[in-house]
């Protein structure tokens, strides 16, 4: 039976600045889940890209002395380059300045207008250019005579003609869908639970204050104060609010408005990965617009936390922005990929430290996994003429392999809940058990006393390493490809289904080579 297609997205990244560790982190999580699902037999569509319209981009281009299109072409390329540097396996890279995307935005707007979900009025309220967002009076704080949004962005009072989306009318339906049981096709799942509670409370407060379907809860969805955006069909004095434009990218890439397109089978998205600062847009504005247009909503929105740097908040003014390209150059790609998802529970804030990265690299990758592989494969080279032993007496390998055979399913369960750090801990716990097994069985000593048992022990260790390398491929694709090469696993036998077929006895194994380079703390 064919497994269902999977659609995974990153947010599209705003091009007013260069990529940093936060961008890499969101895309890395998406990439790992996409790679895992492909190995698990699913057809996967993984989307990322750049958000290129809006007042903030227009201003950044002006400050750089560039035309907005030239500016976005240049900065967008930096994000595209990051996908290569970080080894991401995205199937598409969308830009909101592309013709296909503008066409999708216009099509969605027309559907909403035809359904009576958009109307013309005047907007008056507090607006933060930095956030491209409006805020209620109760959210504004004043310091030294300057008013700020909850995010710390300065706000200004704006009054201008605007089209409005009837957001208020859909809020009760959103609350209903948030509370549906797991497995219900209409459920909108927000993770982690703290974010779900935050969004529910925000909606409930608005409904309590203004009542169901109040125009005061409606969303201003156009601007006349700047020009860099998608023109409103039939009224080109207005450009679409950047979030209406940006959020539409997820259906643009799936083929919208052509719902007969090949890619439309992927919609609705299985997981939108986002930072916690944009969770409201993805869990309130976006599903409400989809419902109003008669389209299915995404199944899950997962909002991860923020990184600090050595205990300090990351900011350009402090000069402590973490460049992922520099990290990869210093520590290697796969150790960086591993560390970012190993160190912190996905969904919580975390602190980046070079010492922690070095400790993970040296202790877990080099000492635990790398050393286990090198010891096992070196013993097979020396004691078995470089050929894979037969499986021998199953009872010999059972203490190690019985738990190992459950590992793929355990990792699958963890990743289906986006528990990346727990998936890695599950694998590492098994690697530690394997190190205990090789020490206890001492195959180097068995060579003198029991060649049959020695061969069975080495085969069990090899079989365990094959599972580890296979399930770790999504996290460390290049290094695990090298390990699978050393294990003699053919390129067409590296998915999860292939683990059911043992490698034949006598398979020639190449001489092992170190998988990880240890780093001295003093040098780091």
Short mmCIF file of C-alpha atoms in Angstrom, two decimals:
data_model
loop_
_atom_site.label_atom_id
_atom_site.label_comp_id
_atom_site.label_asym_id
_atom_site.label_seq_id
_atom_site.Cartn_x
_atom_site.Cartn_y
_atom_site.Cartn_z
CA UNK A 1 0.00 0.00 0.00
CA UNK A 2 1.39 3.37 -1.06
CA UNK A 3 2.23 5.78 1.74
CA UNK A 4 0.61 9.23 1.65
CA UNK A 5 2.53 12.16 0.15
CA UNK A 6 4.13 14.57 2.61
CA UNK A 7 4.37 18.36 2.27
CA UNK A 8 6.82 20.20 4.55
CA UNK A 9 7.62 23.91 4.50
CA UNK A 10 9.95 26.42 6.05
CA UNK A 11 8.76 30.01 6.38
CA UNK A 12 9.90 32.05 3.44
CA UNK A 13 12.72 34.22 4.72
CA UNK A 14 12.55 37.98 4.64
CA UNK A 15 15.24 39.49 2.42
CA UNK A 16 15.99 42.63 4.39
CA UNK A 17 19.17 41.00 5.76
CA UNK A 18 21.53 38.07 5.26
CA UNK A 19 20.91 34.52 6.54
CA UNK A 20 21.80 33.65 10.14
CA UNK A 21 21.65 30.62 12.43
CA UNK A 22 17.89 30.95 12.97
CA UNK A 23 17.20 30.52 9.26
CA UNK A 24 19.50 27.52 9.08
CA UNK A 25 17.85 25.96 12.14
CA UNK A 26 14.30 26.09 10.80
CA UNK A 27 15.31 24.74 7.41
CA UNK A 28 17.47 22.03 8.97
CA UNK A 29 14.55 20.62 10.96
CA UNK A 30 12.42 20.61 7.81
CA UNK A 31 15.21 18.95 5.84
CA UNK A 32 15.75 16.18 8.39
CA UNK A 33 12.06 15.31 8.48
CA UNK A 34 11.86 15.42 4.66
CA UNK A 35 14.86 13.11 4.29
CA UNK A 36 13.48 10.72 6.92
CA UNK A 37 10.09 10.52 5.21
CA UNK A 38 11.72 9.82 1.85
CA UNK A 39 13.72 6.97 3.38
CA UNK A 40 10.46 5.74 4.91
CA UNK A 41 8.82 5.37 1.50
CA UNK A 42 6.86 8.63 1.24
CA UNK A 43 6.83 10.98 -1.72
CA UNK A 44 7.91 14.28 -0.18
CA UNK A 45 7.63 17.90 -1.28
CA UNK A 46 9.93 20.21 0.72
CA UNK A 47 9.55 23.93 0.09
CA UNK A 48 11.62 26.91 1.15
CA UNK A 49 12.22 30.35 -0.33
CA UNK A 50 12.25 34.09 0.21
CA UNK A 51 9.68 36.75 1.07
CA UNK A 52 10.57 39.78 -1.03
CA UNK A 53 7.81 42.39 -0.82
CA UNK A 54 6.75 44.96 1.75
CA UNK A 55 7.66 48.31 3.19
CA UNK A 56 10.66 46.98 5.10
CA UNK A 57 12.25 45.54 1.95
CA UNK A 58 11.50 48.71 0.01
CA UNK A 59 13.28 50.74 2.70
CA UNK A 60 16.24 48.32 2.91
CA UNK A 61 16.68 48.60 -0.86
CA UNK A 62 16.58 52.40 -0.66
CA UNK A 63 19.16 52.37 2.14
CA UNK A 64 21.39 50.17 -0.03
CA UNK A 65 20.93 52.51 -3.00
CA UNK A 66 19.42 49.73 -5.10
CA UNK A 67 16.28 49.07 -7.08
CA UNK A 68 14.04 46.77 -4.99
CA UNK A 69 14.15 43.97 -7.56
CA UNK A 70 17.94 44.10 -7.86
CA UNK A 71 18.21 44.19 -4.06
CA UNK A 72 15.94 41.15 -3.63
CA UNK A 73 17.75 39.26 -6.40
CA UNK A 74 21.02 39.71 -4.54
CA UNK A 75 19.82 38.90 -1.03
CA UNK A 76 17.59 36.03 -2.13
CA UNK A 77 20.63 34.38 -3.70
CA UNK A 78 22.32 34.33 -0.28
CA UNK A 79 19.43 32.24 1.06
CA UNK A 80 19.58 29.94 -1.96
CA UNK A 81 23.31 29.53 -1.38
CA UNK A 82 22.61 28.61 2.25
CA UNK A 83 20.52 25.63 1.12
CA UNK A 84 23.61 24.31 -0.66
CA UNK A 85 26.02 25.07 2.18
CA UNK A 86 23.78 23.31 4.72
CA UNK A 87 23.01 20.36 2.43
CA UNK A 88 19.26 20.94 2.33
CA UNK A 89 17.21 18.71 0.04
CA UNK A 90 14.41 21.16 -0.80
CA UNK A 91 12.37 20.34 -3.90
CA UNK A 92 11.55 23.96 -4.70
CA UNK A 93 12.78 27.43 -3.82
CA UNK A 94 10.05 30.01 -4.19
CA UNK A 95 10.42 33.77 -4.49
CA UNK A 96 7.43 36.04 -3.98
CA UNK A 97 8.55 38.23 -6.89
CA UNK A 98 8.02 35.34 -9.32
CA UNK A 99 5.16 35.59 -11.84
CA UNK A 100 3.66 32.26 -10.66
CA UNK A 101 3.36 33.63 -7.15
CA UNK A 102 1.85 36.97 -8.14
CA UNK A 103 -0.72 35.06 -10.20
CA UNK A 104 -1.61 32.86 -7.21
CA UNK A 105 -2.01 35.90 -4.92
CA UNK A 106 -4.31 37.60 -7.40
CA UNK A 107 -6.35 34.40 -7.82
CA UNK A 108 -6.76 33.95 -4.06
CA UNK A 109 -7.72 37.62 -3.61
CA UNK A 110 -10.37 37.33 -6.31
CA UNK A 111 -11.87 34.22 -4.68
CA UNK A 112 -12.02 35.96 -1.30
CA UNK A 113 -13.56 39.08 -2.87
CA UNK A 114 -16.15 37.06 -4.80
CA UNK A 115 -17.14 35.31 -1.58
CA UNK A 116 -17.64 38.63 0.19
CA UNK A 117 -14.68 38.05 2.51
CA UNK A 118 -12.91 41.31 1.57
CA UNK A 119 -14.31 44.85 1.77
CA UNK A 120 -12.97 48.40 1.40
CA UNK A 121 -12.67 50.68 4.40
CA UNK A 122 -10.19 52.90 6.27
CA UNK A 123 -7.51 51.64 8.60
CA UNK A 124 -6.43 53.55 11.65
CA UNK A 125 -4.14 52.05 14.27
CA UNK A 126 -0.64 51.22 15.52
CA UNK A 127 1.69 49.72 12.93
CA UNK A 128 5.27 48.43 13.23
CA UNK A 129 7.22 48.67 9.98
CA UNK A 130 9.87 46.25 11.29
CA UNK A 131 7.28 43.53 11.98
CA UNK A 132 4.99 44.45 9.06
CA UNK A 133 2.22 44.02 11.66
CA UNK A 134 -0.54 45.91 13.43
CA UNK A 135 -0.99 45.95 17.19
CA UNK A 136 -3.88 46.76 19.50
CA UNK A 137 -3.71 49.68 21.92
CA UNK A 138 -3.51 47.25 24.85
CA UNK A 139 -0.31 45.75 23.40
CA UNK A 140 1.57 49.04 23.10
CA UNK A 141 4.15 50.09 25.69
CA UNK A 142 5.80 53.52 25.93
CA UNK A 143 9.42 54.19 26.90
CA UNK A 144 11.10 57.59 26.80
CA UNK A 145 8.26 58.99 24.73
CA UNK A 146 8.49 56.27 22.06
CA UNK A 147 5.75 53.66 21.61
CA UNK A 148 6.69 50.02 21.01
CA UNK A 149 5.03 46.77 20.02
CA UNK A 150 5.43 43.70 22.28
CA UNK A 151 8.30 42.61 20.00
CA UNK A 152 10.24 45.78 20.83
CA UNK A 153 9.64 47.30 17.39
CA UNK A 154 8.69 50.98 17.34
CA UNK A 155 5.15 51.67 16.15
CA UNK A 156 3.51 54.59 14.40
CA UNK A 157 -0.11 55.66 14.10
CA UNK A 158 -1.34 54.93 10.59
CA UNK A 159 -4.50 56.06 8.85
CA UNK A 160 -5.09 55.12 5.23
CA UNK A 161 -7.68 53.55 2.92
CA UNK A 162 -7.48 49.77 3.19
CA UNK A 163 -9.17 46.59 2.15
CA UNK A 164 -10.15 44.36 5.06
CA UNK A 165 -10.46 40.60 5.38
CA UNK A 166 -13.35 39.38 7.57
CA UNK A 167 -11.06 37.68 10.03
CA UNK A 168 -13.41 38.07 12.99
CA UNK A 169 -16.05 35.83 11.47
CA UNK A 170 -13.63 32.88 11.28
CA UNK A 171 -12.12 33.05 14.77
CA UNK A 172 -14.73 30.82 16.48
CA UNK A 173 -14.19 28.20 13.78
CA UNK A 174 -10.42 28.33 14.35
CA UNK A 175 -10.93 27.71 18.07
CA UNK A 176 -13.16 24.74 17.25
CA UNK A 177 -10.50 23.24 14.99
CA UNK A 178 -7.72 23.79 17.50
CA UNK A 179 -9.61 21.59 19.96
CA UNK A 180 -10.50 18.70 17.65
CA UNK A 181 -8.98 15.34 18.58
CA UNK A 182 -5.78 14.10 16.98
CA UNK A 183 -6.53 12.37 13.69
CA UNK A 184 -9.54 14.53 12.80
CA UNK A 185 -9.10 15.82 9.24
CA UNK A 186 -10.23 19.33 10.22
CA UNK A 187 -7.90 19.67 13.20
CA UNK A 188 -5.36 22.51 13.15
CA UNK A 189 -2.54 21.26 15.34
CA UNK A 190 -0.29 23.90 16.90
CA UNK A 191 2.92 22.72 18.54
CA UNK A 192 4.40 22.94 21.04
CA UNK A 193 1.43 23.06 23.42
CA UNK A 194 2.59 26.37 24.91
CA UNK A 195 2.17 28.05 21.50
CA UNK A 196 -1.27 26.53 21.05
CA UNK A 197 -2.32 27.95 24.42
CA UNK A 198 -0.87 31.33 23.51
CA UNK A 199 -2.80 31.50 20.23
CA UNK A 200 -6.06 30.31 21.80
CA UNK A 201 -5.78 32.91 24.56
CA UNK A 202 -5.10 35.66 22.01
CA UNK A 203 -8.21 34.77 19.99
CA UNK A 204 -10.38 34.35 23.05
CA UNK A 205 -9.34 37.75 24.36
CA UNK A 206 -10.31 39.40 21.08
CA UNK A 207 -13.67 37.63 20.99
CA UNK A 208 -14.34 38.52 24.61
CA UNK A 209 -13.51 42.17 24.02
CA UNK A 210 -15.32 42.71 20.71
CA UNK A 211 -17.66 39.74 20.19
CA UNK A 212 -18.01 37.26 17.32
CA UNK A 213 -17.63 38.61 13.78
CA UNK A 214 -16.87 42.14 14.99
CA UNK A 215 -15.32 44.37 12.28
CA UNK A 216 -12.81 45.41 14.95
CA UNK A 217 -11.30 41.93 14.63
CA UNK A 218 -10.97 42.15 10.85
CA UNK A 219 -7.55 42.31 9.22
CA UNK A 220 -6.28 45.17 7.07
CA UNK A 221 -4.96 43.46 3.94
CA UNK A 222 -3.79 46.27 1.65
CA UNK A 223 -1.56 49.34 1.70
CA UNK A 224 -1.37 52.57 -0.27
CA UNK A 225 1.65 54.08 1.53
CA UNK A 226 4.22 52.12 -0.50
CA UNK A 227 4.38 50.38 -3.87
CA UNK A 228 6.66 47.34 -3.50
CA UNK A 229 4.16 44.50 -3.46
CA UNK A 230 1.51 42.59 -5.41
CA UNK A 231 -1.09 44.94 -6.86
CA UNK A 232 -4.67 44.46 -5.70
CA UNK A 233 -6.69 43.30 -8.72
CA UNK A 234 -9.04 46.07 -9.90
CA UNK A 235 -7.50 48.71 -7.60
CA UNK A 236 -3.81 49.14 -8.29
CA UNK A 237 -3.46 52.07 -5.91
CA UNK A 238 -3.32 49.30 -3.28
CA UNK A 239 -0.72 46.59 -2.81
CA UNK A 240 -1.49 43.46 -0.82
CA UNK A 241 -0.44 43.34 2.82
CA UNK A 242 2.87 41.49 2.86
CA UNK A 243 1.57 38.66 5.03
CA UNK A 244 -1.30 37.91 2.63
CA UNK A 245 1.29 37.79 -0.14
CA UNK A 246 3.84 35.79 1.87
CA UNK A 247 1.53 33.12 3.28
CA UNK A 248 0.11 32.38 -0.15
CA UNK A 249 3.49 30.98 -1.19
CA UNK A 250 2.62 27.61 0.32
CA UNK A 251 -0.21 27.05 -2.15
CA UNK A 252 1.58 28.79 -5.03
CA UNK A 253 4.25 26.10 -4.96
CA UNK A 254 1.57 23.39 -4.84
CA UNK A 255 0.15 24.68 -8.12
CA UNK A 256 -2.62 27.05 -7.02
CA UNK A 257 -4.90 28.19 -8.57
CA UNK A 258 -4.70 25.04 -10.69
CA UNK A 259 -6.02 22.44 -8.26
CA UNK A 260 -5.60 19.78 -10.97
CA UNK A 261 -1.83 20.36 -10.97
CA UNK A 262 0.40 17.40 -10.15
CA UNK A 263 1.71 19.09 -7.02
CA UNK A 264 -1.74 19.87 -5.61
CA UNK A 265 -1.86 16.32 -4.24
CA UNK A 266 0.56 17.52 -1.55
CA UNK A 267 -1.83 20.16 -0.18
CA UNK A 268 -2.65 20.59 2.69
CA UNK A 269 0.82 20.89 4.17
CA UNK A 270 1.67 18.33 6.84
CA UNK A 271 3.89 20.69 8.83
CA UNK A 272 4.63 24.40 8.51
CA UNK A 273 7.90 24.92 10.42
CA UNK A 274 8.12 28.51 11.74
CA UNK A 275 9.86 30.59 14.39
CA UNK A 276 7.79 31.43 17.44
CA UNK A 277 7.68 35.12 16.46
CA UNK A 278 5.44 34.39 13.44
CA UNK A 279 3.17 31.74 14.93
CA UNK A 280 0.10 34.04 15.00
CA UNK A 281 0.30 34.73 11.28
CA UNK A 282 0.42 31.01 10.49
CA UNK A 283 -2.24 29.89 12.96
CA UNK A 284 -4.77 32.76 12.71
CA UNK A 285 -4.47 34.76 9.48
CA UNK A 286 -3.43 31.89 7.22
CA UNK A 287 -5.99 29.23 8.16
CA UNK A 288 -8.76 31.86 8.28
CA UNK A 289 -7.96 32.96 4.72
CA UNK A 290 -7.90 29.35 3.55
CA UNK A 291 -11.24 28.57 5.18
CA UNK A 292 -12.73 31.73 3.68
CA UNK A 293 -11.52 30.62 0.23
CA UNK A 294 -12.91 27.11 0.69
CA UNK A 295 -9.47 25.49 0.85
CA UNK A 296 -8.10 22.92 3.32
CA UNK A 297 -5.90 24.23 6.14
CA UNK A 298 -2.41 22.98 6.97
CA UNK A 299 -2.41 20.06 9.39
CA UNK A 300 0.25 21.30 11.81
CA UNK A 301 2.21 24.45 12.60
CA UNK A 302 5.32 23.86 14.70
CA UNK A 303 6.92 26.96 16.21
CA UNK A 304 10.48 26.49 17.41
CA UNK A 305 12.37 28.66 19.88
CA UNK A 306 15.21 31.15 19.52
CA UNK A 307 18.95 30.77 19.99
CA UNK A 308 21.14 32.86 22.23
CA UNK A 309 24.92 33.02 21.78
CA UNK A 310 27.00 32.06 24.81
CA UNK A 311 24.14 33.25 27.03
CA UNK A 312 23.60 36.57 25.23
CA UNK A 313 20.65 37.57 23.08
CA UNK A 314 21.74 37.60 19.43
CA UNK A 315 21.68 41.01 17.77
CA UNK A 316 23.57 42.90 15.10
CA UNK A 317 24.29 45.71 17.57
CA UNK A 318 26.14 43.29 19.86
CA UNK A 319 28.00 41.84 16.89
CA UNK A 320 27.23 38.27 17.96
CA UNK A 321 25.11 37.07 15.05
CA UNK A 322 26.01 33.43 14.33
CA UNK A 323 26.88 32.83 10.68
CA UNK A 324 26.07 29.22 9.76
CA UNK A 325 28.53 29.29 6.86
CA UNK A 326 31.39 30.15 9.23
CA UNK A 327 30.32 27.34 11.59
CA UNK A 328 30.33 24.80 8.78
CA UNK A 329 33.76 25.94 7.62
CA UNK A 330 35.16 25.53 11.15
CA UNK A 331 33.47 22.36 12.41
CA UNK A 332 32.22 20.57 9.28
CA UNK A 333 28.68 20.36 7.97
CA UNK A 334 27.42 17.18 9.60
CA UNK A 335 28.63 17.96 13.14
CA UNK A 336 26.87 21.35 12.90
CA UNK A 337 23.66 19.73 11.60
CA UNK A 338 23.83 17.16 14.40
CA UNK A 339 24.53 19.68 17.14
CA UNK A 340 21.74 22.10 16.26
CA UNK A 341 19.06 19.41 16.59
CA UNK A 342 20.74 17.48 19.41
CA UNK A 343 21.47 20.27 21.86
CA UNK A 344 18.03 21.77 22.48
CA UNK A 345 14.48 20.37 22.53
CA UNK A 346 12.86 21.64 19.34
CA UNK A 347 10.29 24.23 20.36
CA UNK A 348 12.29 25.60 23.28
CA UNK A 349 14.84 28.40 23.34
CA UNK A 350 18.45 27.28 23.39
CA UNK A 351 21.93 28.63 23.91
CA UNK A 352 24.67 28.15 21.34
CA UNK A 353 28.16 27.60 22.69
CA UNK A 354 31.24 26.45 20.87
CA UNK A 355 32.26 24.38 23.88
CA UNK A 356 28.96 22.47 23.75
CA UNK A 357 29.40 21.85 20.02
CA UNK A 358 32.94 20.54 20.54
CA UNK A 359 31.78 18.30 23.39
CA UNK A 360 29.02 16.78 21.27
CA UNK A 361 31.38 16.31 18.33
CA UNK A 362 34.16 14.74 20.36
CA UNK A 363 32.08 12.75 22.84
CA UNK A 364 29.08 11.50 20.91
CA UNK A 365 30.20 11.52 17.31
CA UNK A 366 33.92 10.79 17.40
CA UNK A 367 34.24 8.75 20.62
CA UNK A 368 30.92 6.91 20.70
CA UNK A 369 29.83 6.40 17.08
CA UNK A 370 33.07 6.92 15.18
CA UNK A 371 35.13 4.77 17.54
CA UNK A 372 32.55 1.97 17.49
CA UNK A 373 32.61 1.92 13.70
CA UNK A 374 36.38 2.02 13.49
CA UNK A 375 36.91 -0.74 16.09
CA UNK A 376 34.33 -3.02 14.50
CA UNK A 377 35.44 -2.57 10.91
CA UNK A 378 39.15 -2.77 11.78
CA UNK A 379 38.54 -6.11 13.54
CA UNK A 380 36.68 -7.43 10.50
CA UNK A 381 39.57 -6.32 8.29
CA UNK A 382 42.18 -8.04 10.46
CA UNK A 383 40.30 -11.12 11.60
CA UNK A 384 37.87 -11.88 8.75
CA UNK A 385 40.02 -10.96 5.75
CA UNK A 386 37.94 -7.84 5.15
CA UNK A 387 34.78 -9.82 4.43
CA UNK A 388 31.47 -9.68 6.24
CA UNK A 389 30.97 -12.69 8.54
CA UNK A 390 27.79 -14.73 8.43
CA UNK A 391 25.08 -14.09 11.03
CA UNK A 392 25.92 -17.24 12.99
CA UNK A 393 24.20 -18.04 16.28
CA UNK A 394 21.35 -15.52 16.72
CA UNK A 395 21.58 -15.83 20.50
CA UNK A 396 25.05 -14.24 20.43
CA UNK A 397 23.86 -11.00 18.86
CA UNK A 398 20.38 -10.91 20.41
CA UNK A 399 21.24 -8.72 23.46
CA UNK A 400 22.44 -6.02 21.06
CA UNK A 401 20.21 -6.54 18.02
CA UNK A 402 16.80 -7.14 19.60
CA UNK A 403 16.60 -3.47 20.75
CA UNK A 404 18.33 -2.24 17.58
CA UNK A 405 15.61 -3.78 15.39
CA UNK A 406 13.07 -1.53 17.15
CA UNK A 407 15.12 1.60 16.61
CA UNK A 408 13.71 2.74 13.26
CA UNK A 409 10.16 2.69 14.59
CA UNK A 410 11.19 4.54 17.77
CA UNK A 411 12.92 7.26 15.75
CA UNK A 412 9.89 7.49 13.44
CA UNK A 413 7.60 8.10 16.42
CA UNK A 414 9.92 10.81 17.76
CA UNK A 415 10.23 12.61 14.43
CA UNK A 416 6.48 12.44 13.80
CA UNK A 417 6.23 14.63 16.92
CA UNK A 418 9.22 16.76 15.83
CA UNK A 419 11.19 15.55 18.87
CA UNK A 420 14.51 15.73 17.07
CA UNK A 421 16.68 15.75 20.19
CA UNK A 422 14.90 12.67 21.57
CA UNK A 423 15.27 10.84 18.26
CA UNK A 424 19.02 11.44 18.45
CA UNK A 425 19.16 10.48 22.12
CA UNK A 426 17.39 7.19 21.30
CA UNK A 427 20.01 6.41 18.65
CA UNK A 428 22.91 7.46 20.89
CA UNK A 429 21.63 5.32 23.76
CA UNK A 430 21.78 2.32 21.43
CA UNK A 431 25.27 3.29 20.26
CA UNK A 432 26.38 3.36 23.91
CA UNK A 433 24.89 -0.11 24.39
CA UNK A 434 26.83 -1.32 21.36
CA UNK A 435 30.05 0.05 22.85
CA UNK A 436 29.25 -1.84 26.03
CA UNK A 437 28.57 -4.98 23.98
CA UNK A 438 31.90 -4.87 22.13
CA UNK A 439 33.76 -4.31 25.41
CA UNK A 440 31.94 -7.17 27.12
CA UNK A 441 32.32 -9.64 24.25
CA UNK A 442 35.92 -8.60 23.50
CA UNK A 443 36.09 -10.06 19.96
CA UNK A 444 39.85 -9.37 19.87
CA UNK A 445 40.23 -11.92 22.66
CA UNK A 446 37.72 -14.35 21.13
CA UNK A 447 40.04 -14.70 18.15
CA UNK A 448 42.25 -16.87 20.35
CA UNK A 449 39.47 -18.87 22.02
CA UNK A 450 36.28 -18.99 19.90
CA UNK A 451 36.41 -17.95 16.24
CA UNK A 452 32.76 -18.83 15.67
CA UNK A 453 31.57 -16.56 18.45
CA UNK A 454 33.99 -13.84 17.37
CA UNK A 455 32.46 -13.87 13.88
CA UNK A 456 28.91 -13.74 15.29
CA UNK A 457 29.80 -10.79 17.56
CA UNK A 458 31.38 -8.83 14.72
CA UNK A 459 28.41 -9.53 12.47
CA UNK A 460 26.01 -8.30 15.16
CA UNK A 461 28.03 -5.11 15.57
CA UNK A 462 28.09 -4.60 11.80
CA UNK A 463 24.31 -5.09 11.59
CA UNK A 464 23.81 -2.56 14.39
CA UNK A 465 26.09 -0.04 12.68
CA UNK A 466 24.10 -0.44 9.47
CA UNK A 467 20.91 0.53 11.32
CA UNK A 468 22.60 3.50 13.01
CA UNK A 469 24.01 4.76 9.73
CA UNK A 470 20.68 4.33 7.96
CA UNK A 471 18.54 6.18 10.53
CA UNK A 472 21.16 8.91 10.97
CA UNK A 473 21.28 9.71 7.25
CA UNK A 474 18.70 12.53 7.54
CA UNK A 475 20.82 14.25 10.19
CA UNK A 476 24.30 13.65 8.75
CA UNK A 477 23.84 12.64 5.11
CA UNK A 478 27.45 12.94 3.93
CA UNK A 479 29.12 11.21 6.88
CA UNK A 480 26.54 8.44 7.03
CA UNK A 481 26.95 7.84 3.30
CA UNK A 482 30.66 7.35 3.99
CA UNK A 483 29.87 4.94 6.85
CA UNK A 484 27.45 2.95 4.68
CA UNK A 485 30.19 2.74 2.05
CA UNK A 486 32.56 1.32 4.68
CA UNK A 487 29.85 -1.14 5.76
CA UNK A 488 29.53 -2.39 2.18
CA UNK A 489 25.88 -1.33 1.85
CA UNK A 490 24.95 -0.79 -1.82
CA UNK A 491 23.56 2.67 -2.72
CA UNK A 492 20.17 1.14 -3.58
CA UNK A 493 19.84 -0.54 -0.17
CA UNK A 494 19.96 2.45 2.13
CA UNK A 495 16.29 3.11 2.90
CA UNK A 496 14.41 1.68 5.85
CA UNK A 497 12.72 -1.10 3.90
CA UNK A 498 16.15 -2.40 2.83
CA UNK A 499 17.08 -3.08 6.47
CA UNK A 500 14.86 -6.15 6.36
CA UNK A 501 17.27 -7.81 3.90
CA UNK A 502 20.60 -8.82 5.51
CA UNK A 503 23.79 -8.14 3.60
CA UNK A 504 25.19 -11.38 2.17
CA UNK A 505 27.96 -13.20 3.98
CA UNK A 506 31.32 -12.56 2.37
CA UNK A 507 30.51 -9.00 1.25
CA UNK A 508 33.84 -7.25 0.70
CA UNK A 509 34.37 -4.32 3.05
CA UNK A 510 36.84 -1.53 2.24
CA UNK A 511 39.41 -0.52 4.86
CA UNK A 512 37.80 1.80 7.45
CA UNK A 513 38.65 5.48 7.70
CA UNK A 514 37.87 7.94 10.52
CA UNK A 515 34.42 9.50 10.23
CA UNK A 516 34.87 12.51 12.50
CA UNK A 517 37.74 14.88 13.25
CA UNK A 518 38.09 15.57 16.96
CA UNK A 519 38.70 19.17 17.99
CA UNK A 520 40.78 20.27 20.95
CA UNK A 521 38.88 22.58 23.30
CA UNK A 522 41.86 24.90 23.57
CA UNK A 523 41.84 25.34 19.79
CA UNK A 524 38.07 25.92 19.81
#
